Coordinates of C-alpha atoms in Angstrom, one line a residue:
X886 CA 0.0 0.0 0.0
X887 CA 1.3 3.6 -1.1
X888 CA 2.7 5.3 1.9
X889 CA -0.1 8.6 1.3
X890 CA -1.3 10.9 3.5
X891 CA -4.9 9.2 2.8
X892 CA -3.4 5.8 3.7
X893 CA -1.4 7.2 7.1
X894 CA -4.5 9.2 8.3
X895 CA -6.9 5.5 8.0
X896 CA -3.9 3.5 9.2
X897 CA -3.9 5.8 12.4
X898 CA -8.0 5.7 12.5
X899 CA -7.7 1.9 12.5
X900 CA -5.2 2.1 15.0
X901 CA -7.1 4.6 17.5
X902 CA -10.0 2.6 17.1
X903 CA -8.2 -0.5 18.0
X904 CA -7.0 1.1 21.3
X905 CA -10.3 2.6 22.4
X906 CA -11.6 -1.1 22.0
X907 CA -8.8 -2.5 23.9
X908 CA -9.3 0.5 26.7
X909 CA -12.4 0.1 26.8
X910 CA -12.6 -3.5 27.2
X911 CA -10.0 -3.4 29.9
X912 CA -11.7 -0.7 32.1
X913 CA -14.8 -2.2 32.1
X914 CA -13.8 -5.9 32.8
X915 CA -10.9 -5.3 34.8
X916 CA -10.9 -5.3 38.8
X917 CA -9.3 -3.2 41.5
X918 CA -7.3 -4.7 44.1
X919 CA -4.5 -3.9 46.7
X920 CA -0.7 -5.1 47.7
X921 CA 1.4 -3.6 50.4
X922 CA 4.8 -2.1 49.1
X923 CA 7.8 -2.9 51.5
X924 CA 9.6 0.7 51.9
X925 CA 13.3 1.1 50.3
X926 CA 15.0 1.1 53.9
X927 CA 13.3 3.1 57.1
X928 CA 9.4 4.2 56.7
X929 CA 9.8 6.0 60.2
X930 CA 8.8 9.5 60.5
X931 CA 11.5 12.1 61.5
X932 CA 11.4 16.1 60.8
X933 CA 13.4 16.2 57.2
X934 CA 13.1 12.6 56.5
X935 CA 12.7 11.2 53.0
X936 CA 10.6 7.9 53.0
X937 CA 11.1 5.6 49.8
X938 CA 9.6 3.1 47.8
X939 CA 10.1 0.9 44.8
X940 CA 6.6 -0.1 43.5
X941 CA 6.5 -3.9 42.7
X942 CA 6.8 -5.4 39.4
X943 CA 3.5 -7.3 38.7
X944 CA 2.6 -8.9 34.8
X945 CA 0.2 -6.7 33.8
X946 CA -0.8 -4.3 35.9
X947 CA -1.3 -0.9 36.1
X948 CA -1.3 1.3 38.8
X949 CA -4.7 3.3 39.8
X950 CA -4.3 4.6 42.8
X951 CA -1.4 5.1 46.1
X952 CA -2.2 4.9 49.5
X953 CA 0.0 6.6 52.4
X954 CA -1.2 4.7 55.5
X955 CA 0.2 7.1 58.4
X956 CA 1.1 5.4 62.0
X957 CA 1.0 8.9 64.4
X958 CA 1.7 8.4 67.7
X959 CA 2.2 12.0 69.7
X960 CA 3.3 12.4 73.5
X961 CA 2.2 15.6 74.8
X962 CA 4.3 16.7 77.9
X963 CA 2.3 17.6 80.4
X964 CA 1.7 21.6 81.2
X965 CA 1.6 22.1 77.4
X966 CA -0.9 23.3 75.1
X967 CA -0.8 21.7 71.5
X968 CA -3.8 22.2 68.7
X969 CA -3.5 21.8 65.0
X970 CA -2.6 23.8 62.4
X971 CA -5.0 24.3 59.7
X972 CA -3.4 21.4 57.2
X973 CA -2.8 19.0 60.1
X974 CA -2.6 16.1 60.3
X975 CA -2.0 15.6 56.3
X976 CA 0.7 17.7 56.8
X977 CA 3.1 15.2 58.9
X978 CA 4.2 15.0 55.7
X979 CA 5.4 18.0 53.3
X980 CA 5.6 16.7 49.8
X981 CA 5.3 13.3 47.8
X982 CA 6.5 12.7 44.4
X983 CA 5.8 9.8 42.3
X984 CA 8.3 8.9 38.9
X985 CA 7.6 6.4 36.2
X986 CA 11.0 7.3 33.9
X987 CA 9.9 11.2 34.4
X988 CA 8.2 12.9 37.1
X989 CA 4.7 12.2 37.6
X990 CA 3.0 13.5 40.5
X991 CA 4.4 16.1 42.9
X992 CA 1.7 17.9 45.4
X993 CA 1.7 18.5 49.1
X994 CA -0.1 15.9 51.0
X995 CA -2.4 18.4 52.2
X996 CA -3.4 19.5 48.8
X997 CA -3.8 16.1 47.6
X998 CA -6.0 16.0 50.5
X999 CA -8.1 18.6 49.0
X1000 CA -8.2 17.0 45.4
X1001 CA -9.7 13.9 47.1
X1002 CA -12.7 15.8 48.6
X1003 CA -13.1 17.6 44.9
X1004 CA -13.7 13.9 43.4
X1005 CA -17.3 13.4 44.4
X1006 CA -20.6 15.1 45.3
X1007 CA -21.2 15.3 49.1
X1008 CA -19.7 12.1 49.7
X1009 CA -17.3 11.3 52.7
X1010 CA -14.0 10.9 52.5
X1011 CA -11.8 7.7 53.8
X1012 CA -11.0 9.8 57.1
X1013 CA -14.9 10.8 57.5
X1014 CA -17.3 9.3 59.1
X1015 CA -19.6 7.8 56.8
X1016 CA -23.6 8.0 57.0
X1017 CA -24.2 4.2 58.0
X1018 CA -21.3 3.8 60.4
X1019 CA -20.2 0.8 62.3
X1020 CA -18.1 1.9 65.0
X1021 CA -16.7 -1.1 65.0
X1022 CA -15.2 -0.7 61.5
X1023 CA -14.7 2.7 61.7
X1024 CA -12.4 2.3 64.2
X1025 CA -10.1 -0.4 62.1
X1026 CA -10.2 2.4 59.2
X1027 CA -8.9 5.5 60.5
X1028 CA -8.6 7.7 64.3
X1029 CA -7.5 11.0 63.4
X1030 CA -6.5 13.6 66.3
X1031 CA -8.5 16.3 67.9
X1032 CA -8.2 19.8 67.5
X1033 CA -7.1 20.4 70.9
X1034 CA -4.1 17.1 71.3
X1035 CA -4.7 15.9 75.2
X1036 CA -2.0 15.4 77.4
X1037 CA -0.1 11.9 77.0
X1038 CA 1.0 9.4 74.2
X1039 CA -1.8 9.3 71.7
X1040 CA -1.9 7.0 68.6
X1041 CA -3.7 7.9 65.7
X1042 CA -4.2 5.9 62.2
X1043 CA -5.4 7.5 58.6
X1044 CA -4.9 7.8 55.1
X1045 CA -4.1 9.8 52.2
X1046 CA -5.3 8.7 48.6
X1047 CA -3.2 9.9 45.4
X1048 CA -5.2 9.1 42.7
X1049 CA -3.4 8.0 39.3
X1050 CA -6.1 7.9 37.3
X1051 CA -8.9 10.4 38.8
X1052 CA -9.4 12.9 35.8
X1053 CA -11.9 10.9 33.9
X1054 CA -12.7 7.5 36.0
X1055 CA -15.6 6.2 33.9
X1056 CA -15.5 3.5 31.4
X1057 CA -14.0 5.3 28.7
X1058 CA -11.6 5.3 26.3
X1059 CA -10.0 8.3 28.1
X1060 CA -10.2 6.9 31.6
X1061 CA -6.8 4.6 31.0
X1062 CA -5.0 8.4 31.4
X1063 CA -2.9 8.4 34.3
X1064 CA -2.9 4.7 34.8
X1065 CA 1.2 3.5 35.3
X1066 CA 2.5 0.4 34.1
X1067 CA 3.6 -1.9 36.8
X1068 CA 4.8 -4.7 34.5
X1069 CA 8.2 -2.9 33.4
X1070 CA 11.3 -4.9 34.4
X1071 CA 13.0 -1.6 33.0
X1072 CA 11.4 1.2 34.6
X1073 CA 10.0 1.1 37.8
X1074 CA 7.5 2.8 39.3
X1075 CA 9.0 5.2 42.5
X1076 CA 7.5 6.8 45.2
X1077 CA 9.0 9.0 47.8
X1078 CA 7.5 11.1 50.6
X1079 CA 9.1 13.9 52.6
X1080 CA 8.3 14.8 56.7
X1081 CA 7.9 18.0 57.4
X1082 CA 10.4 19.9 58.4
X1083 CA 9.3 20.6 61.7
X1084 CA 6.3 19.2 63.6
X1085 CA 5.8 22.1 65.5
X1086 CA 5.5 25.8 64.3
X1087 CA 3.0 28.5 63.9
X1088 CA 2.6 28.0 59.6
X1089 CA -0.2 26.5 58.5
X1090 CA 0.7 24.3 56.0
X1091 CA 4.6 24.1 56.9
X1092 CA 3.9 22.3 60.3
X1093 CA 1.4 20.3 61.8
X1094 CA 1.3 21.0 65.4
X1095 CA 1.1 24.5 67.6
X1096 CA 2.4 23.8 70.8
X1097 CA 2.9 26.6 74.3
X1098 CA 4.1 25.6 77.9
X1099 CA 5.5 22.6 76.9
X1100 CA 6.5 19.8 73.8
X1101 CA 5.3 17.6 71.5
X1102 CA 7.1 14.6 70.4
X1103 CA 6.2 13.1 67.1
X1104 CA 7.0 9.4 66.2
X1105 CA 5.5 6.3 64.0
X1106 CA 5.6 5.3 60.4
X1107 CA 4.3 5.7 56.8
X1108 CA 3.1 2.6 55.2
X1109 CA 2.0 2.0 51.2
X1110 CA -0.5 0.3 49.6
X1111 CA -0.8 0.5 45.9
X1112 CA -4.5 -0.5 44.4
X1113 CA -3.8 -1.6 40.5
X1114 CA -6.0 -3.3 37.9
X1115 CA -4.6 -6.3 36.1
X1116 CA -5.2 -8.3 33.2
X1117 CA -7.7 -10.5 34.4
X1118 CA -11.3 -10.4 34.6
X1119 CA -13.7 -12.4 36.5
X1120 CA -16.1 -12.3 33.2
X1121 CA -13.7 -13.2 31.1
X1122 CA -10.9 -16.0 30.4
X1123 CA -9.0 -14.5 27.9
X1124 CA -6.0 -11.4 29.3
X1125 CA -6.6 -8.0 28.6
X1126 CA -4.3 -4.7 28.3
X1127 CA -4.7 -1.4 28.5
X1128 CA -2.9 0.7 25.7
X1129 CA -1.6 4.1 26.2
X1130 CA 1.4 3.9 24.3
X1131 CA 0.3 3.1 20.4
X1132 CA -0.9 5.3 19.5
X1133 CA 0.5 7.6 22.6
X1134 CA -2.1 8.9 24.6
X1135 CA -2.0 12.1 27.2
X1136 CA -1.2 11.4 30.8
X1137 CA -1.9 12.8 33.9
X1138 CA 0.3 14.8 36.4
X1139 CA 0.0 16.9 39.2
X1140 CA 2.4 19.8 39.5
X1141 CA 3.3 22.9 41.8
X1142 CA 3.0 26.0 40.0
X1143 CA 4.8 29.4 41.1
X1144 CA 3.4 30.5 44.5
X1145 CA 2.5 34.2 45.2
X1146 CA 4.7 34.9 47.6
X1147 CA 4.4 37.0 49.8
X1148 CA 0.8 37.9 49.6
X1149 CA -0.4 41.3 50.2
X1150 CA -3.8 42.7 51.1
X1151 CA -6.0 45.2 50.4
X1152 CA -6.0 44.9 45.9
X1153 CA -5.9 41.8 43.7
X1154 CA -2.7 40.1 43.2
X1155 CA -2.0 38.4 40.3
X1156 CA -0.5 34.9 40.1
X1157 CA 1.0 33.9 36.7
X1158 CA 0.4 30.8 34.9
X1159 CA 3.3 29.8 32.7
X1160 CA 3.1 26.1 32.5
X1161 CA 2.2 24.9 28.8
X1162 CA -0.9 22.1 29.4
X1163 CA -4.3 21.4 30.0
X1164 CA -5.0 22.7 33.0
X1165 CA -8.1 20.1 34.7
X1166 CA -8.0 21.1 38.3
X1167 CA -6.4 23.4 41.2
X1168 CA -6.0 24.0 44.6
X1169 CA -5.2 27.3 45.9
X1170 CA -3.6 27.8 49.4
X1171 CA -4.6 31.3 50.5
X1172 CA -2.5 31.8 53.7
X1173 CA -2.9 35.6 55.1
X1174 CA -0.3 34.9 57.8
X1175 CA -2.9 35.7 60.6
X1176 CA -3.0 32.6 62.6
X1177 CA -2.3 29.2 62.7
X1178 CA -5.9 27.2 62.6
X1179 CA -6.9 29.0 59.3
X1180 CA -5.2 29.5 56.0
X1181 CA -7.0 32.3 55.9
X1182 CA -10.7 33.1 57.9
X1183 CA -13.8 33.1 55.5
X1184 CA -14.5 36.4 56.2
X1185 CA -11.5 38.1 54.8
X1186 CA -11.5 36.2 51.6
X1187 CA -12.2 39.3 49.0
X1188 CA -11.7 38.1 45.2
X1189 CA -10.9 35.0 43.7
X1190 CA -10.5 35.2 39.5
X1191 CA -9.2 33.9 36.2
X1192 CA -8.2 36.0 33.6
X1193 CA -7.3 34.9 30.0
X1194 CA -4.7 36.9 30.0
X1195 CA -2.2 39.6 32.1
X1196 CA -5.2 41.8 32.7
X1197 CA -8.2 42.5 34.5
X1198 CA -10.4 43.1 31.6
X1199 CA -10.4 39.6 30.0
X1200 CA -11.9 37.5 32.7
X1201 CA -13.7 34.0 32.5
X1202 CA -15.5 34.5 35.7
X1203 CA -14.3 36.6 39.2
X1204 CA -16.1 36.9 42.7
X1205 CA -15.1 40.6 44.5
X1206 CA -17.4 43.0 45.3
X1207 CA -18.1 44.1 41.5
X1208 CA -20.3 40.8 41.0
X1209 CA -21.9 40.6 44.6
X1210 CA -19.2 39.7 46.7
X1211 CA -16.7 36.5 47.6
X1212 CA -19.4 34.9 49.2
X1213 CA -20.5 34.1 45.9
X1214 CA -17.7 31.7 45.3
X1215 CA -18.7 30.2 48.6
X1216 CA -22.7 29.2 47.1
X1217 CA -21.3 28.3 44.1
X1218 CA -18.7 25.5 45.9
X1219 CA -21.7 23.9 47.6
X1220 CA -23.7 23.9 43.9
X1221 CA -20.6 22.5 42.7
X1222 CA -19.3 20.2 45.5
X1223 CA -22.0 19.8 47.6
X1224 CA -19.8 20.4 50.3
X1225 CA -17.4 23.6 51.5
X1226 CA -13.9 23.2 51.9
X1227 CA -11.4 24.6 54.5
X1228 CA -10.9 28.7 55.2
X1229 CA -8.9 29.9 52.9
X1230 CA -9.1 27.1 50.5
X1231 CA -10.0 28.1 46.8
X1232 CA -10.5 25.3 44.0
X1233 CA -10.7 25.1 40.6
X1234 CA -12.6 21.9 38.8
X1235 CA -13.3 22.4 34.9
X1236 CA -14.3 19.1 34.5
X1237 CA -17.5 19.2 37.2
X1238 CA -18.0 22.9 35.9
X1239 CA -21.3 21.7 33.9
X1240 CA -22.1 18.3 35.7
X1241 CA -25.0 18.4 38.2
X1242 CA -22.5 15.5 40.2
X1243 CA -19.4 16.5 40.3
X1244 CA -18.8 12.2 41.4
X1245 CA -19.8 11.4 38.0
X1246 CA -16.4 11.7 36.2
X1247 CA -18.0 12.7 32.9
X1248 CA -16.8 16.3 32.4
X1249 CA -14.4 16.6 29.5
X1250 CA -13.7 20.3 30.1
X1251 CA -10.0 21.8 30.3
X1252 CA -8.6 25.5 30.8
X1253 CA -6.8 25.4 28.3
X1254 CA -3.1 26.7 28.6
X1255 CA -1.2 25.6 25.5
X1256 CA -0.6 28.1 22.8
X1257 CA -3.3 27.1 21.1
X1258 CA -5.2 28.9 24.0
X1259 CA -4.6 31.4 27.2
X1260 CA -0.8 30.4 27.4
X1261 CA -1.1 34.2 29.2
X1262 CA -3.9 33.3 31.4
X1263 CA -3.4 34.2 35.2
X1264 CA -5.3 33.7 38.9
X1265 CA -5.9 36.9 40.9
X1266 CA -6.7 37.0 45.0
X1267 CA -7.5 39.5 47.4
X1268 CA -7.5 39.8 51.2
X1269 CA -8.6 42.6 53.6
X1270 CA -5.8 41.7 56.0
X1271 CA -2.3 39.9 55.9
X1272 CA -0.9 39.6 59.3
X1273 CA 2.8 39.1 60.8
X1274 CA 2.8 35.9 63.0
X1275 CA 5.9 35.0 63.6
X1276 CA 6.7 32.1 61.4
X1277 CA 4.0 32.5 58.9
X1278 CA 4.7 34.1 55.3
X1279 CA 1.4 35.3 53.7
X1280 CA 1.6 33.7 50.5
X1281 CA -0.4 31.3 48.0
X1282 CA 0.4 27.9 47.2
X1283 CA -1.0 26.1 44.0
X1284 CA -1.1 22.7 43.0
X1285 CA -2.5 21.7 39.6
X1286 CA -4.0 18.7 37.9
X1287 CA -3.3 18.4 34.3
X1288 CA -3.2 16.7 31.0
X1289 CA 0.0 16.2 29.4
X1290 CA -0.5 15.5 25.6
X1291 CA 3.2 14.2 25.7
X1292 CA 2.1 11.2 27.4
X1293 CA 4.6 8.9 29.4
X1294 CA 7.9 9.9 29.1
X1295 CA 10.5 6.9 29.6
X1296 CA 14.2 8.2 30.6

């Protein structure tokens, strides 16, 4: 057959048809299911420590999702007084990156956090109590500490999802994006996660615990599970695979993008977006540097916005006083969400933008950042105060959730 651009365009039709089959067939008859992951050397928690693992090699599977299981155990000395900071107890832990040849996820654990709650409408979370509780069970699944920490050793057990494939779940043809092959004997699949730097201190997001009068001492362990589909189906006898690579499809990633740092209050300050992808999600940090137990109170949130470009006057939607006010943005969170998130907390979801259930993963919508878009585009905030703590640096903090068209990148 002549090597035409006729022939190469219904070569490449036959060939994306072929994988949408094979996607297809594999998400739908496929099953989710867990193994623990022995850590590369000590798991312990220490301020500064870098935790390690080498995700096992298993014949066709594919990674879905990680699970940091977190082991807490705090001794309060007695005489002191020790509450949580507002991204406690997430926050044990600063930052987790997971590689597969390049970098594929990096996000604070707290953020992550946040990305979790976005995933579904009104429903609780692995660390919430669920509507039709058994005590019993919910004790095995998670014990998180109080606001207030009481005097003596406490233990406390919970969990922190990191979704590999969260951007469209449904049975799909796109929901194989973000999925990582586990069956490499080449290229493994590594994840590493970072204590904080200090356990106690006033930041929000920086440290986990506020203590007076006395000490804290933080010990315990980070355990992880990874959940991965593989080729077998309880339907079916014959193997299946999931194809990402022929032709290549997009992946997903979660980065950090430049932090507005510091913040100032009183007029909009811009935060610019220079990173060339598909933007699906954010989480802003607003920290105003006020206290410890907020980001940043409710009340002193004054404009959220995003602008196509370096300017106020090309704007896809803002809430300040011009358009009724920031509690705007609050209504339409709980339309959106069904749920509100923490002070100072300020998300972004194009995918659940124009879904009445932001659970049901259907959303195809993307801010679009390439240069075949708003490669200018840019985030604005305000806040009526900004305050001078000692230890806290007004600032925000972004992590996003995007498509990467280049796919997986081996090496």
């Amino acid at each position: 057959m002549a090597n035409t651009p006729a022939n190469n365009q219904a070569a490449l039709q036959k060939a994306l048809a072929a994988q949408q089959q094979a996607n297809l067939t594999f998400m739908k008859y496929s099953f989710v299911q867990p193994d623990y992951v022995p850590s590369n050397g000590s798991n312990s928690l220490g301020a500064g420590n870098t935790l390690y693992w080498d995700v096992p090699i298993i014949a066709g599977g594919w990674l879905t999702k990680l699970e940091l299981v977190y082991n807490l155990n705090l001794t309060v000395a007695s005489g002191t007084t020790a509450t949580l900071n507002a991204g406690a107890p997430y926050n044990v832990l600063s930052n987790v990156v997971v590689t597969y040849g390049n970098e594929q996820v990096r996000v604070h654990p707290y953020a992550q956090h946040v990305f979790n709650q976005m995933g579904s409408y009104a429903r609780a979370q692995a660390n919430e109590t669920v509507q039709y509780a058994n005590a019993d069970v919910d004790g095995q699944v998670y014990s998180m500490p109080p606001s207030t920490l009481p005097v003596g050793t406490n233990s406390y057990k919970f969990s922190l999802d990191v979704p590999m494939n969260d951007i469209y779940p449904e049975p799909t043809a796109l929901s194989v994006v973000g999925l990582l092959p586990m069956s490499s004997t080449g290229t493994r699949i590594q994840v590493s996660a970072t204590c904080a730097p200090n356990f106690t201190g006033a930041d929000p997001l920086n440290a986990p615990f506020s203590v007076s009068g006395g000490s804290v001492s933080v010990s315990g362990s980070v355990d992880l599970i990874v959940w991965y589909r593989s080729n077998e189906s309880l339907t079916h006898t014959a193997s299946m695979a999931a194809n990402i690579f022929t032709p290549v499809m997009p992946t997903a990633q979660t980065i950090k993008i430049n932090e507005i740092n510091p913040l100032t209050a009183g007029s909009k300050v811009a935060q610019y977006i220079r990173n060339p992808y598909a933007f699906v999600r954010m989480v802003n940090i607003v920290i105003d540097g006020n206290q410890s137990d907020k980001f940043s109170a409710a009340s002193n949130m004054q404009a959220y916005e995003i602008d196509q470009a370096q300017n106020s006057n090309s704007a896809f939607f803002r809430y300040d006083s011009t358009t009724g006010g920031f509690v705007n943005y609050y209504k339409r969170v709980r339309q959106q969400f069904g749920r509100d998130f923490d002070s100072g907390v300020v998300v972004f979801d194009a995918t659940t933008m124009n879904q009445r259930d932001s659970a049901l993963g259907e959303g195809e919508e993307f801010l679009n950042l390439t240069n075949s878009g708003y490669p200018a585009a840019q985030q604005q905030y305000q806040v009526g105060s900004t305050g001078s703590v000692s230890g806290i640096t007004p600032r925000v903090v972004t992590y996003a959730r995007i498509l990467n068209s280049a796919g997986i990148q081996l090496g």
